[in-house]
């Protein structure tokens, strides 16, 4: 009798298609599709649906900050979009234990401090990590619950 290994659910929330392709390739090239169930959301609505559904809820979320949101009749691209989703996750009793890693091109102290104050578990800057570093980071964050940057 074979035992089924429970895959860790990961979610990447990013409107940039190249970032989504990069993430999928990193996990595929390292043969980790047996260990992780990687899902992509290209907008905040998709992300919210996946996060709030107990069957698709991830253990770890890689969250881009600068995302489009609708304000009235306009669509605006702003880092506040990512921060708002982070705030909603970390203040919801059912979601607050999800590990949220900010994955942003912005490498500034203000954003890092804001992310930490809102409950982010880590802040990674796009382009500053090799693929194997991201995989190791995922493993480390699953093993412990400490803020990293």
PDB file of C-alpha atoms in Angstrom:
ATOM      1  CA  UNK A   1       0.000   0.000   0.000  1.00  0.00           C
ATOM      2  CA  UNK A   2       1.434   3.347  -1.060  1.00  0.00           C
ATOM      3  CA  UNK A   3       1.109   6.360   1.167  1.00  0.00           C
ATOM      4  CA  UNK A   4       0.255   9.575  -0.560  1.00  0.00           C
ATOM      5  CA  UNK A   5       2.598  12.410   0.321  1.00  0.00           C
ATOM      6  CA  UNK A   6       0.740  15.608   1.160  1.00  0.00           C
ATOM      7  CA  UNK A   7       2.005  18.367  -1.078  1.00  0.00           C
ATOM      8  CA  UNK A   8       2.626  21.771   0.468  1.00  0.00           C
ATOM      9  CA  UNK A   9       0.399  24.343  -1.236  1.00  0.00           C
ATOM     10  CA  UNK A  10       2.149  27.445  -2.521  1.00  0.00           C
ATOM     11  CA  UNK A  11       0.506  30.424  -4.171  1.00  0.00           C
ATOM     12  CA  UNK A  12       2.226  33.084  -6.249  1.00  0.00           C
ATOM     13  CA  UNK A  13       0.197  36.279  -6.590  1.00  0.00           C
ATOM     14  CA  UNK A  14       1.716  38.460  -9.299  1.00  0.00           C
ATOM     15  CA  UNK A  15       0.313  40.233 -12.340  1.00  0.00           C
ATOM     16  CA  UNK A  16       3.635  39.883 -14.190  1.00  0.00           C
ATOM     17  CA  UNK A  17       3.493  36.883 -16.518  1.00  0.00           C
ATOM     18  CA  UNK A  18       7.297  36.549 -16.628  1.00  0.00           C
ATOM     19  CA  UNK A  19       7.427  36.234 -12.842  1.00  0.00           C
ATOM     20  CA  UNK A  20       4.766  33.520 -12.942  1.00  0.00           C
ATOM     21  CA  UNK A  21       6.648  31.621 -15.687  1.00  0.00           C
ATOM     22  CA  UNK A  22       9.916  31.964 -13.744  1.00  0.00           C
ATOM     23  CA  UNK A  23       8.367  30.503 -10.592  1.00  0.00           C
ATOM     24  CA  UNK A  24       6.798  27.566 -12.403  1.00  0.00           C
ATOM     25  CA  UNK A  25      10.090  26.805 -14.161  1.00  0.00           C
ATOM     26  CA  UNK A  26      12.091  26.964 -10.928  1.00  0.00           C
ATOM     27  CA  UNK A  27       9.933  24.291  -9.306  1.00  0.00           C
ATOM     28  CA  UNK A  28       9.696  22.180 -12.468  1.00  0.00           C
ATOM     29  CA  UNK A  29      13.440  22.292 -13.246  1.00  0.00           C
ATOM     30  CA  UNK A  30      14.243  21.149  -9.721  1.00  0.00           C
ATOM     31  CA  UNK A  31      11.724  18.300  -9.953  1.00  0.00           C
ATOM     32  CA  UNK A  32       9.659  19.521  -7.023  1.00  0.00           C
ATOM     33  CA  UNK A  33       6.164  19.136  -8.432  1.00  0.00           C
ATOM     34  CA  UNK A  34       5.851  16.002  -6.246  1.00  0.00           C
ATOM     35  CA  UNK A  35       6.534  18.047  -3.102  1.00  0.00           C
ATOM     36  CA  UNK A  36       4.763  21.340  -3.788  1.00  0.00           C
ATOM     37  CA  UNK A  37       1.424  22.205  -5.335  1.00  0.00           C
ATOM     38  CA  UNK A  38       2.212  25.563  -6.945  1.00  0.00           C
ATOM     39  CA  UNK A  39      -0.764  27.695  -7.973  1.00  0.00           C
ATOM     40  CA  UNK A  40      -0.641  31.063  -9.706  1.00  0.00           C
ATOM     41  CA  UNK A  41      -2.976  34.030  -9.373  1.00  0.00           C
ATOM     42  CA  UNK A  42      -2.558  36.934 -11.758  1.00  0.00           C
ATOM     43  CA  UNK A  43      -4.824  39.288  -9.837  1.00  0.00           C
ATOM     44  CA  UNK A  44      -6.130  39.930  -6.341  1.00  0.00           C
ATOM     45  CA  UNK A  45      -9.596  38.538  -7.039  1.00  0.00           C
ATOM     46  CA  UNK A  46      -8.173  35.158  -8.075  1.00  0.00           C
ATOM     47  CA  UNK A  47      -5.876  35.201  -5.058  1.00  0.00           C
ATOM     48  CA  UNK A  48      -8.720  35.965  -2.654  1.00  0.00           C
ATOM     49  CA  UNK A  49     -10.806  33.075  -4.042  1.00  0.00           C
ATOM     50  CA  UNK A  50      -7.915  30.623  -3.658  1.00  0.00           C
ATOM     51  CA  UNK A  51      -6.970  31.828  -0.186  1.00  0.00           C
ATOM     52  CA  UNK A  52     -10.468  31.788   1.279  1.00  0.00           C
ATOM     53  CA  UNK A  53     -11.371  28.342  -0.093  1.00  0.00           C
ATOM     54  CA  UNK A  54     -10.262  25.706   2.463  1.00  0.00           C
ATOM     55  CA  UNK A  55      -9.547  23.226  -0.377  1.00  0.00           C
ATOM     56  CA  UNK A  56      -7.138  25.549  -2.202  1.00  0.00           C
ATOM     57  CA  UNK A  57      -5.797  27.556   0.751  1.00  0.00           C
ATOM     58  CA  UNK A  58      -1.978  27.639   0.587  1.00  0.00           C
ATOM     59  CA  UNK A  59       0.568  27.253   3.369  1.00  0.00           C
ATOM     60  CA  UNK A  60       2.797  29.882   1.745  1.00  0.00           C
ATOM     61  CA  UNK A  61       1.947  32.888  -0.418  1.00  0.00           C
ATOM     62  CA  UNK A  62       4.503  34.775  -2.498  1.00  0.00           C
ATOM     63  CA  UNK A  63       2.813  38.154  -2.863  1.00  0.00           C
ATOM     64  CA  UNK A  64       3.747  40.841  -5.350  1.00  0.00           C
ATOM     65  CA  UNK A  65       3.086  44.325  -4.027  1.00  0.00           C
ATOM     66  CA  UNK A  66       2.394  46.380  -7.123  1.00  0.00           C
ATOM     67  CA  UNK A  67      -0.861  45.034  -8.497  1.00  0.00           C
ATOM     68  CA  UNK A  68      -3.802  46.586 -10.325  1.00  0.00           C
ATOM     69  CA  UNK A  69      -6.916  47.359  -8.273  1.00  0.00           C
ATOM     70  CA  UNK A  70     -10.189  49.001  -9.194  1.00  0.00           C
ATOM     71  CA  UNK A  71     -10.960  52.303  -7.556  1.00  0.00           C
ATOM     72  CA  UNK A  72     -14.367  53.432  -8.725  1.00  0.00           C
ATOM     73  CA  UNK A  73     -14.360  53.159 -12.507  1.00  0.00           C
ATOM     74  CA  UNK A  74     -10.563  53.248 -12.801  1.00  0.00           C
ATOM     75  CA  UNK A  75      -7.921  50.559 -12.541  1.00  0.00           C
ATOM     76  CA  UNK A  76      -4.852  51.773 -10.671  1.00  0.00           C
ATOM     77  CA  UNK A  77      -1.560  49.934 -10.207  1.00  0.00           C
ATOM     78  CA  UNK A  78      -0.189  50.513  -6.715  1.00  0.00           C
ATOM     79  CA  UNK A  79       1.808  48.796  -3.965  1.00  0.00           C
ATOM     80  CA  UNK A  80      -1.164  49.400  -1.661  1.00  0.00           C
ATOM     81  CA  UNK A  81      -2.937  46.568  -3.493  1.00  0.00           C
ATOM     82  CA  UNK A  82      -0.466  43.997  -2.169  1.00  0.00           C
ATOM     83  CA  UNK A  83      -0.383  45.590   1.273  1.00  0.00           C
ATOM     84  CA  UNK A  84      -4.200  45.494   1.444  1.00  0.00           C
ATOM     85  CA  UNK A  85      -4.274  41.768   0.688  1.00  0.00           C
ATOM     86  CA  UNK A  86      -1.540  41.158   3.264  1.00  0.00           C
ATOM     87  CA  UNK A  87      -3.541  43.106   5.856  1.00  0.00           C
ATOM     88  CA  UNK A  88      -6.713  41.120   5.085  1.00  0.00           C
ATOM     89  CA  UNK A  89      -4.885  37.803   5.418  1.00  0.00           C
ATOM     90  CA  UNK A  90      -3.097  38.631   8.660  1.00  0.00           C
ATOM     91  CA  UNK A  91      -6.192  40.076  10.377  1.00  0.00           C
ATOM     92  CA  UNK A  92      -8.475  37.168   9.454  1.00  0.00           C
ATOM     93  CA  UNK A  93      -8.482  34.516  12.224  1.00  0.00           C
ATOM     94  CA  UNK A  94      -8.856  31.714   9.652  1.00  0.00           C
ATOM     95  CA  UNK A  95      -6.049  32.956   7.392  1.00  0.00           C
ATOM     96  CA  UNK A  96      -3.530  34.597   9.721  1.00  0.00           C
ATOM     97  CA  UNK A  97      -1.302  31.504   9.973  1.00  0.00           C
ATOM     98  CA  UNK A  98      -0.587  31.450   6.235  1.00  0.00           C
ATOM     99  CA  UNK A  99       3.058  32.346   5.656  1.00  0.00           C
ATOM    100  CA  UNK A 100       3.166  35.440   3.430  1.00  0.00           C
ATOM    101  CA  UNK A 101       6.394  36.302   1.653  1.00  0.00           C
ATOM    102  CA  UNK A 102       6.454  39.651  -0.104  1.00  0.00           C
ATOM    103  CA  UNK A 103       8.140  39.138  -3.485  1.00  0.00           C
ATOM    104  CA  UNK A 104       8.728  42.605  -4.875  1.00  0.00           C
ATOM    105  CA  UNK A 105      11.064  44.526  -7.150  1.00  0.00           C
ATOM    106  CA  UNK A 106      11.097  47.331  -4.565  1.00  0.00           C
ATOM    107  CA  UNK A 107      14.140  47.176  -2.320  1.00  0.00           C
ATOM    108  CA  UNK A 108      13.446  49.998   0.080  1.00  0.00           C
ATOM    109  CA  UNK A 109      13.289  50.142   3.838  1.00  0.00           C
ATOM    110  CA  UNK A 110       9.862  51.808   3.973  1.00  0.00           C
ATOM    111  CA  UNK A 111       8.175  48.919   2.137  1.00  0.00           C
ATOM    112  CA  UNK A 112      10.075  46.308   4.138  1.00  0.00           C
ATOM    113  CA  UNK A 113       9.073  47.920   7.435  1.00  0.00           C
ATOM    114  CA  UNK A 114       5.454  48.291   6.359  1.00  0.00           C
ATOM    115  CA  UNK A 115       5.320  44.648   5.249  1.00  0.00           C
ATOM    116  CA  UNK A 116       6.762  43.506   8.568  1.00  0.00           C
ATOM    117  CA  UNK A 117       4.346  45.693  10.563  1.00  0.00           C
ATOM    118  CA  UNK A 118       1.407  44.182   8.644  1.00  0.00           C
ATOM    119  CA  UNK A 119       2.558  40.664   9.484  1.00  0.00           C
ATOM    120  CA  UNK A 120       4.599  39.544   6.467  1.00  0.00           C
ATOM    121  CA  UNK A 121       6.759  36.551   7.289  1.00  0.00           C
ATOM    122  CA  UNK A 122       9.505  37.623   4.891  1.00  0.00           C
ATOM    123  CA  UNK A 123      10.422  40.120   2.185  1.00  0.00           C
ATOM    124  CA  UNK A 124      12.354  38.964  -0.880  1.00  0.00           C
ATOM    125  CA  UNK A 125      13.499  41.317  -3.612  1.00  0.00           C
ATOM    126  CA  UNK A 126      12.992  40.062  -7.158  1.00  0.00           C
ATOM    127  CA  UNK A 127      16.238  39.457  -8.994  1.00  0.00           C
ATOM    128  CA  UNK A 128      18.382  39.168  -5.871  1.00  0.00           C
ATOM    129  CA  UNK A 129      18.000  35.412  -5.360  1.00  0.00           C
ATOM    130  CA  UNK A 130      19.061  32.399  -7.392  1.00  0.00           C
ATOM    131  CA  UNK A 131      16.350  29.769  -8.022  1.00  0.00           C
ATOM    132  CA  UNK A 132      17.886  27.344  -5.522  1.00  0.00           C
ATOM    133  CA  UNK A 133      17.889  30.155  -2.933  1.00  0.00           C
ATOM    134  CA  UNK A 134      14.130  30.594  -3.369  1.00  0.00           C
ATOM    135  CA  UNK A 135      13.580  26.851  -2.955  1.00  0.00           C
ATOM    136  CA  UNK A 136      15.730  26.784   0.172  1.00  0.00           C
ATOM    137  CA  UNK A 137      13.863  29.797   1.481  1.00  0.00           C
ATOM    138  CA  UNK A 138      10.532  27.987   1.031  1.00  0.00           C
ATOM    139  CA  UNK A 139      11.875  25.004   2.952  1.00  0.00           C
ATOM    140  CA  UNK A 140      13.195  27.224   5.740  1.00  0.00           C
ATOM    141  CA  UNK A 141       9.951  29.163   6.082  1.00  0.00           C
ATOM    142  CA  UNK A 142       7.972  25.918   6.330  1.00  0.00           C
ATOM    143  CA  UNK A 143      10.278  24.708   9.104  1.00  0.00           C
ATOM    144  CA  UNK A 144      10.127  27.863  11.200  1.00  0.00           C
ATOM    145  CA  UNK A 145       7.907  30.864  11.650  1.00  0.00           C
ATOM    146  CA  UNK A 146      10.245  33.852  11.787  1.00  0.00           C
ATOM    147  CA  UNK A 147      10.411  37.041   9.754  1.00  0.00           C
ATOM    148  CA  UNK A 148      13.282  37.049   7.271  1.00  0.00           C
ATOM    149  CA  UNK A 149      14.645  39.572   4.815  1.00  0.00           C
TER     150      UNK A 149
END
